[in-house]
Coordinates of C-alpha atoms in Angstrom, one line a residue:
Chain I
X14 CA 170.1 -173.7 0.3
X15 CA 171.1 -177.3 1.1
X16 CA 169.2 -180.1 0.3
X17 CA 168.1 -182.2 3.2
X18 CA 169.8 -184.8 2.0
X19 CA 173.0 -185.8 0.4
X20 CA 174.1 -183.0 -1.7
X21 CA 177.0 -183.3 -4.5
X22 CA 178.1 -180.6 -7.0
X23 CA 179.1 -183.2 -8.9
X24 CA 176.5 -181.9 -12.2
X25 CA 179.0 -180.2 -14.0
X26 CA 181.8 -182.7 -14.6
X27 CA 179.4 -185.3 -15.6
X28 CA 180.1 -186.7 -18.7
X29 CA 177.2 -186.2 -21.0
X30 CA 175.1 -188.9 -22.0
X31 CA 175.6 -190.6 -25.9
X32 CA 172.8 -192.1 -28.1
X33 CA 172.8 -195.7 -27.9
X34 CA 169.3 -196.7 -28.5
X35 CA 169.9 -200.2 -28.5
X36 CA 171.2 -200.7 -25.4
X37 CA 169.8 -198.3 -23.3
X38 CA 166.0 -198.6 -21.3
X39 CA 162.8 -196.9 -22.3
X40 CA 163.4 -194.1 -20.0
X41 CA 167.3 -193.1 -21.2
X42 CA 165.7 -193.6 -24.9
X43 CA 162.9 -191.0 -24.5
X44 CA 165.4 -188.4 -22.8
X45 CA 167.7 -189.4 -25.5
X46 CA 165.3 -188.2 -28.1
X47 CA 163.8 -185.3 -25.9
X48 CA 167.2 -183.6 -25.0
X49 CA 167.6 -183.8 -29.2
X50 CA 164.7 -181.4 -29.5
X51 CA 165.9 -178.7 -26.4
X52 CA 167.0 -176.1 -27.9
X53 CA 168.9 -174.8 -24.6
X54 CA 172.3 -174.6 -24.2
X55 CA 174.0 -177.7 -23.2
X56 CA 174.7 -177.5 -19.4
X57 CA 170.6 -176.7 -19.5
X58 CA 170.1 -179.4 -21.5
X59 CA 172.1 -182.0 -18.7
X60 CA 170.3 -180.6 -16.2
X61 CA 166.6 -180.7 -17.4
X62 CA 167.4 -184.1 -18.2
X63 CA 168.7 -184.9 -15.0
X64 CA 165.5 -183.6 -13.4
X65 CA 162.6 -185.4 -15.6
X66 CA 164.6 -188.6 -15.2
X67 CA 164.1 -188.2 -11.3
X68 CA 160.5 -187.4 -12.1
X69 CA 160.1 -190.7 -14.5
X70 CA 161.9 -192.7 -12.2
X71 CA 159.8 -191.8 -9.2
X72 CA 156.8 -191.6 -10.9
X73 CA 157.4 -195.5 -12.6
X74 CA 158.4 -196.4 -9.3
X75 CA 155.1 -195.5 -7.7
X76 CA 153.2 -197.3 -10.6
X77 CA 154.7 -200.2 -10.4
X78 CA 153.6 -200.3 -6.5
X79 CA 150.5 -199.4 -7.6
X80 CA 150.2 -203.1 -9.4
X81 CA 151.7 -202.0 -13.3
X82 CA 154.3 -204.0 -14.8
X83 CA 157.4 -202.1 -15.5
X84 CA 157.0 -201.5 -19.0
X85 CA 153.5 -200.3 -18.3
X86 CA 154.8 -197.9 -15.8
X87 CA 157.5 -196.4 -17.5
X88 CA 155.5 -196.3 -20.7
X89 CA 152.7 -194.3 -18.5
X90 CA 154.8 -192.1 -17.1
X91 CA 156.3 -191.0 -20.2
X92 CA 152.9 -190.4 -21.4
X93 CA 152.1 -188.2 -18.9
X94 CA 154.7 -186.0 -19.8
X95 CA 152.6 -184.9 -22.9
X96 CA 153.8 -184.9 -26.5
X97 CA 157.9 -184.5 -26.5
X98 CA 158.0 -181.9 -29.2
X99 CA 155.6 -179.2 -27.1
X100 CA 157.3 -179.8 -23.7
X101 CA 160.6 -179.2 -25.2
X102 CA 158.9 -176.0 -26.7
X103 CA 157.6 -174.9 -23.4
X104 CA 161.4 -175.5 -21.5
X105 CA 162.2 -173.1 -24.3
X106 CA 159.7 -170.4 -23.5
X107 CA 160.5 -171.1 -19.8
X108 CA 164.3 -170.9 -19.9
X109 CA 164.9 -168.3 -22.8
X110 CA 164.2 -164.6 -21.7
X111 CA 165.4 -162.0 -24.4
X112 CA 167.6 -159.3 -23.5
X113 CA 165.1 -156.1 -24.2
X114 CA 161.9 -156.8 -24.2
X115 CA 160.1 -157.0 -27.9
X116 CA 156.8 -156.5 -28.8
X117 CA 154.2 -157.8 -31.6
X118 CA 151.6 -155.6 -30.2
X119 CA 152.8 -152.3 -29.3
X120 CA 149.2 -151.4 -27.9
X121 CA 149.9 -154.1 -25.0
X122 CA 151.5 -151.3 -23.6
X123 CA 148.6 -149.4 -22.4
X124 CA 146.7 -152.5 -22.0
X125 CA 149.6 -153.7 -19.7
X126 CA 149.6 -150.4 -17.9
X127 CA 153.4 -151.1 -16.4
X128 CA 154.8 -151.1 -19.8
X129 CA 156.1 -154.5 -18.9
X130 CA 154.5 -155.6 -21.8
X131 CA 156.3 -158.7 -23.8
X132 CA 155.8 -160.3 -27.1
X133 CA 157.8 -160.8 -30.2
X134 CA 158.7 -158.7 -32.6
X135 CA 158.3 -159.6 -36.6
X136 CA 156.0 -157.4 -37.9
X137 CA 156.1 -158.2 -41.4
X138 CA 159.3 -159.5 -42.9
X139 CA 159.9 -162.8 -45.2
X140 CA 157.4 -165.5 -44.5
X141 CA 159.1 -168.8 -42.8
X142 CA 157.2 -171.9 -42.4
X143 CA 158.5 -171.6 -38.4
X144 CA 156.6 -170.5 -35.6
X145 CA 158.6 -167.0 -34.6
X146 CA 156.9 -166.6 -31.4
X147 CA 158.3 -169.8 -30.2
X148 CA 161.4 -169.5 -31.9
X149 CA 162.1 -166.0 -30.5
X150 CA 161.2 -167.8 -26.7
X151 CA 159.6 -164.9 -25.1
X152 CA 156.0 -165.3 -23.4
X153 CA 153.1 -165.4 -25.7
X154 CA 150.3 -162.4 -24.0
X155 CA 146.8 -164.1 -23.3
X156 CA 144.2 -164.1 -25.7
X157 CA 142.3 -161.9 -23.9
X158 CA 145.1 -159.3 -23.0
X159 CA 145.7 -158.2 -27.0
X160 CA 143.4 -155.1 -27.4
X161 CA 143.1 -152.9 -30.2
X162 CA 143.8 -149.4 -30.9
X163 CA 140.0 -148.1 -30.9
X164 CA 140.2 -146.0 -33.8
X165 CA 141.1 -145.9 -37.1
X166 CA 144.0 -143.9 -38.8
X167 CA 143.2 -141.2 -41.4
X168 CA 145.7 -140.7 -44.5
X169 CA 148.3 -138.6 -44.0
X170 CA 152.4 -138.1 -43.1
X171 CA 153.9 -140.9 -41.4
X172 CA 155.0 -138.5 -38.3
X173 CA 151.2 -138.3 -37.8
X174 CA 150.5 -142.1 -38.1
X175 CA 152.8 -142.6 -35.3
X176 CA 152.0 -139.7 -33.0
X177 CA 148.0 -141.1 -33.2
X178 CA 149.2 -144.5 -32.4
X179 CA 151.5 -143.2 -29.6
X180 CA 148.6 -140.7 -28.4
X181 CA 146.0 -144.1 -28.4
X182 CA 148.1 -146.2 -26.4
X183 CA 149.0 -143.6 -24.0
X184 CA 153.0 -144.4 -24.3
X185 CA 156.0 -141.9 -25.1
X186 CA 157.3 -143.0 -28.5
X187 CA 160.7 -142.1 -29.7
X188 CA 161.5 -142.3 -33.2
X189 CA 164.9 -142.5 -34.6
X190 CA 164.0 -140.5 -37.8
X191 CA 167.6 -140.5 -39.1
X192 CA 167.8 -144.5 -39.7
X193 CA 164.1 -144.7 -41.1
X194 CA 165.1 -141.7 -43.6
X195 CA 168.7 -143.0 -44.3
X196 CA 168.2 -146.7 -44.7
X197 CA 164.5 -146.5 -45.7
X198 CA 164.2 -143.8 -47.8
X199 CA 160.9 -142.6 -46.6
X200 CA 160.5 -139.7 -44.2
X201 CA 158.2 -137.5 -41.6
X202 CA 156.1 -136.6 -44.6
X203 CA 155.7 -139.8 -46.4
X204 CA 152.2 -140.3 -47.0
X205 CA 150.0 -143.1 -45.7
X206 CA 147.0 -144.4 -46.6
X207 CA 143.8 -144.5 -44.9
X208 CA 144.5 -147.6 -41.7
X209 CA 141.1 -148.8 -40.6
X210 CA 143.4 -149.5 -37.6
X211 CA 140.1 -149.3 -35.1
X212 CA 139.9 -153.2 -34.8
X213 CA 143.0 -154.0 -35.6
X214 CA 146.1 -155.8 -33.3
X215 CA 149.7 -153.2 -33.3
X216 CA 151.3 -156.0 -35.6
X217 CA 148.7 -155.8 -38.6
X218 CA 148.8 -151.6 -38.1
X219 CA 152.0 -151.2 -38.6
X220 CA 152.3 -154.1 -41.3
X221 CA 149.8 -152.0 -43.4
X222 CA 152.1 -148.9 -42.4
X223 CA 154.7 -150.7 -44.1
X224 CA 153.0 -151.7 -46.9
X225 CA 151.4 -148.3 -47.6
X226 CA 155.2 -147.0 -47.7
X227 CA 155.6 -149.7 -50.1
X228 CA 158.2 -151.2 -47.5
X229 CA 158.9 -154.9 -47.5
X230 CA 161.8 -158.1 -46.4
X231 CA 164.3 -156.6 -44.3
X232 CA 163.5 -153.0 -45.0
X233 CA 160.5 -152.1 -42.9
X234 CA 159.8 -150.0 -39.8
X235 CA 160.0 -152.1 -36.9
X236 CA 159.7 -151.4 -33.0
X237 CA 161.0 -152.3 -29.3
X238 CA 159.6 -151.4 -26.1
X239 CA 161.9 -151.1 -23.2
X240 CA 160.4 -149.8 -20.0
X241 CA 157.9 -147.2 -20.7
X242 CA 159.4 -146.1 -24.2
X243 CA 158.2 -147.4 -27.6
X244 CA 161.5 -146.9 -30.0
X245 CA 160.6 -147.2 -33.6
X246 CA 163.4 -147.2 -36.3
X247 CA 164.3 -149.4 -38.8
X248 CA 164.4 -153.3 -38.9
X249 CA 168.3 -152.9 -39.7
X250 CA 169.1 -150.7 -36.7
X251 CA 167.3 -153.2 -34.0
X252 CA 169.2 -156.0 -35.8
X253 CA 172.7 -154.1 -35.7
X254 CA 171.9 -153.0 -31.9
X255 CA 170.8 -156.6 -30.9
X256 CA 173.5 -158.1 -32.6
X257 CA 175.5 -161.2 -30.8
X258 CA 177.9 -164.2 -31.1
X259 CA 176.4 -167.6 -29.9
X260 CA 177.4 -171.3 -30.4
X261 CA 175.3 -173.8 -31.3
X262 CA 176.0 -177.4 -30.8
X263 CA 175.1 -179.5 -34.3
X264 CA 177.5 -182.7 -33.4
X265 CA 174.2 -184.6 -34.0
X266 CA 173.7 -183.4 -37.4
X267 CA 178.3 -183.6 -38.4
X268 CA 180.6 -186.0 -38.5
X269 CA 183.1 -185.8 -36.0
X270 CA 185.9 -184.0 -37.0
X271 CA 188.9 -182.1 -35.6
X272 CA 187.9 -178.8 -33.7
X273 CA 189.0 -176.7 -36.7
X274 CA 187.8 -179.1 -39.8
X275 CA 184.7 -178.8 -41.7
X276 CA 183.0 -181.3 -43.8
X277 CA 180.6 -181.5 -46.8
X278 CA 177.7 -182.0 -44.6
X279 CA 178.9 -179.0 -41.9
X280 CA 178.7 -176.6 -45.2
X281 CA 175.3 -177.9 -46.3
X282 CA 174.1 -177.1 -43.1
X283 CA 175.8 -173.7 -43.1
X284 CA 174.0 -173.0 -46.6
X285 CA 170.9 -174.5 -45.4
X286 CA 170.8 -172.2 -42.2
X287 CA 171.5 -168.7 -44.5
X288 CA 168.7 -169.9 -47.3
X289 CA 166.0 -170.7 -44.3
X290 CA 166.5 -168.4 -41.4
X291 CA 165.9 -164.8 -42.9
X292 CA 168.4 -165.1 -46.1
X293 CA 168.2 -161.2 -46.2
X294 CA 170.7 -161.0 -43.7
X295 CA 173.3 -163.5 -44.7
X296 CA 173.4 -162.0 -48.4
X297 CA 173.6 -158.2 -47.8
X298 CA 172.5 -157.7 -51.2
X299 CA 169.7 -158.6 -50.7
X300 CA 168.9 -155.7 -48.0
X301 CA 169.7 -153.1 -46.0
X302 CA 169.7 -154.9 -42.9
X303 CA 172.3 -155.7 -40.8
X304 CA 174.6 -158.6 -42.2
X305 CA 174.9 -161.6 -40.1
X306 CA 177.7 -164.3 -40.2
X307 CA 177.9 -168.1 -39.8
X308 CA 180.8 -170.5 -39.7
X309 CA 181.2 -174.0 -38.4
X310 CA 184.3 -175.5 -37.4
X311 CA 184.2 -179.2 -35.9
X312 CA 180.6 -179.8 -34.5
X313 CA 180.0 -176.2 -33.3
X314 CA 178.4 -173.8 -35.3
X315 CA 179.3 -169.8 -34.6
X316 CA 176.6 -167.4 -35.6
X317 CA 176.6 -163.7 -35.2
X318 CA 173.0 -162.2 -35.6
X319 CA 170.7 -160.5 -33.9
X320 CA 169.1 -162.0 -30.9
X321 CA 165.7 -163.3 -33.0
X322 CA 167.6 -165.1 -35.5
X323 CA 169.6 -166.5 -33.0
X324 CA 166.2 -168.2 -31.5
X325 CA 165.2 -169.3 -35.1
X326 CA 168.4 -171.0 -36.1
X327 CA 168.3 -172.6 -32.6
X328 CA 164.8 -173.6 -33.8
X329 CA 166.0 -174.8 -37.1
X330 CA 169.2 -177.2 -35.5
X331 CA 166.1 -178.8 -33.5
X332 CA 163.9 -179.6 -36.5
X333 CA 166.7 -181.2 -38.0
X334 CA 168.0 -182.7 -35.0
X335 CA 164.3 -184.2 -34.1
X336 CA 164.2 -185.2 -38.2
X337 CA 167.8 -186.9 -37.6
X338 CA 166.4 -188.6 -34.5
X339 CA 163.4 -189.7 -36.5
X340 CA 165.4 -191.3 -39.3
X341 CA 167.6 -193.2 -36.7
X342 CA 164.4 -194.6 -34.9
X343 CA 163.0 -195.9 -38.7
X344 CA 166.5 -196.7 -39.5
X345 CA 166.4 -199.4 -36.3
X346 CA 162.6 -200.3 -36.9
X347 CA 163.6 -201.5 -40.3
X348 CA 166.9 -203.0 -39.1
X349 CA 164.6 -205.0 -36.3
X350 CA 162.2 -205.7 -38.8
X351 CA 164.9 -207.2 -40.8
X352 CA 166.4 -209.1 -38.0
X353 CA 163.0 -210.5 -36.9
X354 CA 162.2 -211.6 -40.8
X355 CA 165.9 -213.3 -40.4
X356 CA 165.0 -214.6 -37.3
X357 CA 161.6 -215.9 -37.9
X358 CA 163.1 -217.7 -41.5
X359 CA 165.9 -219.4 -39.0
X360 CA 163.2 -220.8 -37.1
X361 CA 161.1 -222.3 -40.2
X362 CA 164.8 -224.0 -41.8
X363 CA 165.1 -225.0 -38.0
X364 CA 161.9 -226.3 -38.1
X365 CA 161.7 -228.2 -41.2
X366 CA 165.1 -229.9 -40.2
X367 CA 163.1 -231.1 -37.7
X368 CA 160.9 -232.4 -39.6
X369 CA 163.4 -234.3 -41.4
X370 CA 165.4 -235.5 -38.6
X371 CA 162.1 -237.0 -37.4
X372 CA 161.7 -238.7 -40.9
X373 CA 165.0 -240.1 -41.3
X374 CA 164.4 -241.7 -37.4
X375 CA 161.5 -243.1 -38.3
X376 CA 163.2 -244.7 -41.5
X377 CA 166.1 -245.7 -39.4
X378 CA 164.1 -247.5 -36.8
X379 CA 162.1 -249.1 -39.6
X380 CA 165.6 -250.6 -41.3
X381 CA 166.9 -251.7 -38.2
X382 CA 163.5 -253.5 -37.3
X383 CA 164.1 -255.2 -41.2
X384 CA 167.6 -255.9 -40.2
X385 CA 166.7 -257.8 -37.0
X386 CA 163.9 -259.6 -38.5
X387 CA 165.7 -260.5 -41.7
X388 CA 168.6 -262.0 -39.2
X389 CA 166.6 -263.9 -37.4
X390 CA 165.0 -265.4 -40.9
X391 CA 169.0 -265.9 -41.9
X392 CA 169.9 -267.7 -38.5
X393 CA 167.0 -270.1 -38.9
X394 CA 167.9 -270.9 -42.4
X395 CA 171.5 -271.1 -41.5
X396 CA 170.8 -274.0 -38.8
X397 CA 168.4 -275.8 -40.9
X398 CA 171.2 -276.1 -43.4
X399 CA 173.6 -277.1 -40.8
X400 CA 170.9 -280.0 -39.6
X401 CA 170.5 -280.8 -43.6
X402 CA 174.6 -281.0 -44.3
X403 CA 174.4 -283.3 -41.4
X404 CA 171.6 -285.3 -42.4
X405 CA 172.8 -285.6 -46.1
X406 CA 176.3 -287.1 -44.8
X407 CA 173.9 -289.9 -42.4
X408 CA 171.7 -290.7 -45.5
X409 CA 174.8 -290.7 -47.8
X410 CA 176.3 -293.9 -45.5
X411 CA 172.5 -295.2 -44.2
X412 CA 171.3 -298.0 -46.5
X413 CA 167.8 -297.3 -47.6
X414 CA 168.0 -293.6 -46.9
X415 CA 167.0 -290.9 -49.8
X416 CA 169.7 -288.9 -50.0
X417 CA 168.7 -287.0 -52.9
X418 CA 165.7 -285.7 -51.5
X419 CA 167.8 -284.4 -48.5
X420 CA 170.2 -283.0 -51.3
X421 CA 167.5 -280.9 -52.8
X422 CA 165.9 -279.6 -49.7
X423 CA 169.8 -278.6 -48.7
X424 CA 170.6 -277.2 -52.4
X425 CA 167.3 -275.1 -51.4
X426 CA 167.9 -274.0 -48.0
X427 CA 171.7 -272.5 -49.5
X428 CA 169.5 -270.6 -52.3
X429 CA 167.6 -269.0 -49.7
X430 CA 170.5 -268.3 -47.1
X431 CA 172.4 -266.6 -50.2
X432 CA 169.3 -264.8 -51.4
X433 CA 169.1 -263.4 -47.7
X434 CA 172.8 -262.3 -47.1
X435 CA 171.8 -260.4 -50.8
X436 CA 169.2 -259.0 -49.0
X437 CA 170.4 -257.9 -45.8
X438 CA 173.7 -256.6 -47.1
X439 CA 171.3 -254.1 -49.0
X440 CA 169.3 -253.2 -46.2
X441 CA 172.5 -252.7 -44.3
X442 CA 173.9 -250.6 -46.9
X443 CA 170.7 -248.5 -47.1
X444 CA 170.7 -248.0 -43.0
X445 CA 174.1 -246.5 -43.3
X446 CA 173.4 -244.2 -45.5
X447 CA 170.1 -242.9 -43.7
X448 CA 171.8 -242.6 -40.3
X449 CA 174.5 -240.4 -42.2
X450 CA 172.0 -238.4 -43.3
X451 CA 170.4 -238.2 -40.0
X452 CA 173.7 -237.5 -38.4
X453 CA 174.5 -234.5 -40.8
X454 CA 170.4 -233.4 -40.5
X455 CA 171.2 -233.2 -36.9
X456 CA 174.4 -231.1 -37.1
X457 CA 172.8 -228.6 -39.3
X458 CA 169.8 -228.6 -36.4
X459 CA 172.3 -228.1 -33.7
X460 CA 173.7 -225.0 -35.7
X461 CA 170.2 -223.1 -35.8
X462 CA 169.5 -223.6 -32.2
Chain V
X28 CA 121.5 -175.9 -15.4
X29 CA 122.5 -179.6 -16.6
X30 CA 124.4 -182.2 -13.9
X31 CA 127.8 -182.1 -15.6
X32 CA 127.5 -178.6 -15.0
X33 CA 127.0 -179.0 -11.5
X34 CA 129.8 -181.3 -11.2
X35 CA 132.6 -178.9 -12.8
X36 CA 136.0 -179.6 -11.4
X37 CA 137.6 -176.6 -11.2
X38 CA 141.1 -176.3 -13.3
X39 CA 144.0 -174.6 -12.3
X40 CA 145.4 -171.2 -14.8
X41 CA 148.5 -170.2 -15.0
X42 CA 148.2 -168.0 -12.2
X43 CA 147.0 -170.2 -9.9
X44 CA 149.3 -173.0 -10.7
X45 CA 152.2 -170.3 -9.8
X46 CA 150.3 -169.3 -6.7
X47 CA 149.7 -173.0 -5.6
X48 CA 153.6 -174.2 -6.3
X49 CA 155.1 -170.9 -4.7
X50 CA 152.6 -171.8 -1.5
X51 CA 154.5 -175.3 -1.5
X52 CA 157.1 -174.0 -1.7
X53 CA 156.6 -171.3 0.8
X54 CA 156.3 -174.5 3.2
X55 CA 159.4 -176.5 2.8
X56 CA 161.7 -176.9 0.2
X57 CA 160.7 -179.7 -2.4
X58 CA 161.3 -181.2 -5.4
X59 CA 159.7 -181.4 -8.8
X60 CA 157.6 -184.8 -8.4
X61 CA 157.0 -184.2 -4.5
X62 CA 155.4 -181.3 -5.7
X63 CA 153.4 -182.7 -8.1
X64 CA 152.2 -184.8 -5.5
X65 CA 151.2 -182.7 -2.5
X66 CA 149.3 -180.6 -5.0
X67 CA 147.2 -183.6 -5.6
X68 CA 147.0 -184.6 -2.1
X69 CA 146.2 -181.4 -0.7
X70 CA 143.3 -180.5 -3.1
X71 CA 141.6 -183.7 -2.6
X72 CA 143.0 -185.2 -6.5
X73 CA 140.7 -182.4 -7.6
X74 CA 144.0 -180.3 -8.8
X75 CA 146.9 -181.9 -10.9
X76 CA 150.1 -180.2 -12.5
X77 CA 151.2 -182.2 -14.7
X78 CA 154.7 -182.6 -15.5
X79 CA 154.9 -180.8 -18.8
X80 CA 153.2 -177.8 -17.0
X81 CA 155.4 -177.9 -14.0
X82 CA 158.9 -178.2 -15.0
X83 CA 158.5 -175.6 -17.5
X84 CA 157.0 -173.2 -14.7
X85 CA 160.0 -174.2 -12.2
X86 CA 162.6 -173.5 -14.6
X87 CA 161.0 -170.1 -15.4
X88 CA 160.6 -169.4 -11.6
X89 CA 164.1 -170.1 -11.3
X90 CA 165.2 -167.9 -14.5
X91 CA 163.1 -165.1 -12.6
X92 CA 164.9 -165.4 -9.4
X93 CA 161.9 -166.3 -7.9
X94 CA 163.6 -170.0 -6.6
X95 CA 166.9 -170.9 -5.3
X96 CA 167.7 -174.6 -6.6
X97 CA 170.0 -177.5 -5.3
X98 CA 171.3 -180.5 -6.5
X99 CA 171.1 -183.8 -4.5
X100 CA 172.6 -187.0 -5.1
X101 CA 169.9 -190.2 -4.8
X102 CA 171.7 -193.4 -4.7
X103 CA 169.4 -196.8 -4.8
X104 CA 170.9 -199.4 -1.6
X105 CA 171.8 -201.9 -4.3
X106 CA 174.1 -199.3 -6.5
X107 CA 178.2 -199.6 -5.9
X108 CA 179.6 -197.0 -3.4
X109 CA 181.2 -194.8 -6.4
X110 CA 178.6 -195.2 -8.9
X111 CA 177.2 -192.0 -9.8
X112 CA 173.6 -191.9 -8.6
X113 CA 170.5 -190.3 -10.2
X114 CA 170.3 -186.2 -9.8
X115 CA 167.1 -184.6 -7.7
X116 CA 166.9 -181.0 -8.2
X117 CA 165.4 -179.0 -5.1
X118 CA 163.7 -176.1 -5.0
X119 CA 163.1 -173.2 -1.9
X120 CA 161.4 -169.8 -2.2
X121 CA 163.7 -166.9 -2.6
X122 CA 163.4 -163.7 -0.9
X123 CA 162.2 -162.7 -4.4
X124 CA 159.9 -165.6 -4.6
X125 CA 158.3 -164.4 -0.9
X126 CA 157.6 -161.2 -2.4
X127 CA 155.5 -162.6 -5.4
X128 CA 153.8 -165.2 -3.2
X129 CA 152.8 -162.1 -1.2
X130 CA 151.5 -160.2 -4.2
X131 CA 149.8 -163.2 -5.8
X132 CA 147.5 -163.9 -2.3
X133 CA 147.0 -160.4 -2.4
X134 CA 145.4 -160.3 -6.2
X135 CA 143.6 -163.6 -5.4
X136 CA 142.1 -162.2 -2.3
X137 CA 141.0 -159.3 -4.4
X138 CA 139.4 -161.4 -7.0
X139 CA 138.0 -163.3 -4.8
X140 CA 136.2 -160.6 -3.2
X141 CA 134.8 -158.9 -6.3
X142 CA 133.6 -162.0 -7.4
X143 CA 131.8 -162.7 -4.2
X144 CA 130.5 -159.2 -4.1
X145 CA 128.4 -160.4 -7.6
X146 CA 127.6 -163.9 -6.2
X147 CA 126.7 -163.5 -2.6
X148 CA 123.1 -162.1 -3.6
X149 CA 122.1 -164.3 -6.1
X150 CA 118.6 -165.8 -5.4
X151 CA 118.0 -169.4 -5.2
X152 CA 121.8 -169.9 -4.6
X153 CA 122.8 -170.9 -0.8
X154 CA 125.9 -169.1 -0.1

C-alpha cells in the first residue's frame, strides 16, 4: 500500500523523544506523559505517539479555524482523547494478544460455540491490587456473554467434578493428571465438596474446587483453552509451558549507567517487582510453581517468567513510571510556584525602590528650589552691601553725612550675607547627599528590571 | 413514552464501530483523524467515534491483519527542507479485512431482519 502523498520509511531511524517538559509545547508534554504510561515496546510506543500527535495537531488546527485560541484548541483536543491512563490501557489491550488463548471462564467455550473464548486466566492465587485482566492484555468478554454452568456439582471425586463441567459445557477436556498428582498431591479420587455451581461463573467454580481440595497460592489447578480443547493442569505446569524472556525498558526509573552496570535504584526496583508481582514465582521455596528470574543491567530489565506475569511486570513498571511522572510534575509545580513567588517579591521590592526614587526626586526638587530662592536672596544682599560700602566711603568724606548710620546698615547686611552663605552651604550639602541616594536607588531599580 | 425517549440518538457499540470503520476503509485508504471526521459527516453528526475508541480499534485491526498500514511524512510549508515532518499513519483494508467486512455486513443484515420481524406489525407505530 502506498499513501497518496509522499511516503517515507524513516520512521525506524527517528530518535526517541526525551522528556523536557519545560521547553516543549503542550501537545508534546501530554504525549510524553501518555507514552510513559504505555505498556508496549519502544517501537510501538513511538508509532502510537506519532499517530496521536498527528491527530492532536489536526484537531487543534480545525478548532482554531473555528475560532478557538491555540491554547484552548490544544486543551480541547487533548481533553477529547479522554482519561490518559484509560487510553493507555486500551492501547495495551489492542496491542497485546496472548500466544495461547487463556480463559477465566471455561464455560465461555460453550457460549462462544466456536471455542474462540478469550479472557484472563487467574482463577485463584495471591490477591493483588493490580487489575489482572488489564495486565494480561486480553479482550474481556462482554458481560452478557458470561454465562453460568446451569447445574450444581454434587460432592464426589475430583475427576467426576471436572467431567461434569466438561459435559455441561460440551467441550472436550484433557486433564494432566500427572502434573496434578505429582505437584499438588491430589488425585482423581480426591474428594470435592458439594459446589452450588448452578449460577456461578467458571472462575468461581474452579476457585471453589481448589478451595475444597485445600489448594491455594501458586499451587492450584488451572485451565487453558486452545481451539476446542480445555486443558486442566497445575498452574506451575502452564507457567513452565508459557515461560518467555522479555526485556522491559526502565530507563525512566533508574539512573543512566553503563550497559552492564547496576545501581541501588535498579536493585530496589528488582526487589519490589519480586515482592509485588507473584512473589512465589521468584522465590522457589514459597511454592512448587515455575521459578522466574529477573535481572537489571543498565536501564534494561530482563525477565524470564510466564507470559501472564510479564504483563503484570509491564503494568507495575507503567504504574511506577506514572508515579514518577506525577512526582516530576509536582516538582515542576513547586518550582514554578517558588519562581512566581520570587518574581512577585522582586516586583514588590522594585515597587518600593520606585516609590523611594519618587520621594528622593521630590526632595531634590524642593532643595533645588530652596537653593535657587536663597541664591536670589544672597545676590540681593550682596548688591545692597556693595552699594552701602560705596555710600559709606562717600559719607566719610561728605560733610554732614551720617556715616555711622550707613556703617550700621552695612554691618547688618554683611551679617545677613554670612548667615545666608552658611544656610546655602548646608542646603548644597544636603542636596548632594540626596542626589547620591537617588542615584543609588535608580541603579538598584535598574537591576530589578 | 416521554419526549426524551423519542429523541434518542443511536450510539455505536463495538461491533458497529468496527463495521463503520471497515466500511470507510473499504471505500478508500484513510488515516485516523480523517476517519473520525468521515464518520461524523456521513452520519450527519449522529455518530461520533472518539479518538480513545478509534485508535485502539485501528491498532487491533492492524494486529489482526485486517488492515495494512503505511506512513507518510507531513511537512508544513514553512518548515526547513531537511527538517523532519510529522508522521501520519494510513490504513487500507486488507483481503482479510474485506472478508471480515463482508461477514460483519451479513451479520448486521441478519440482525436487522430479525428485529424488523418483531417491529413490523407493532400497532400504532408507522413502519
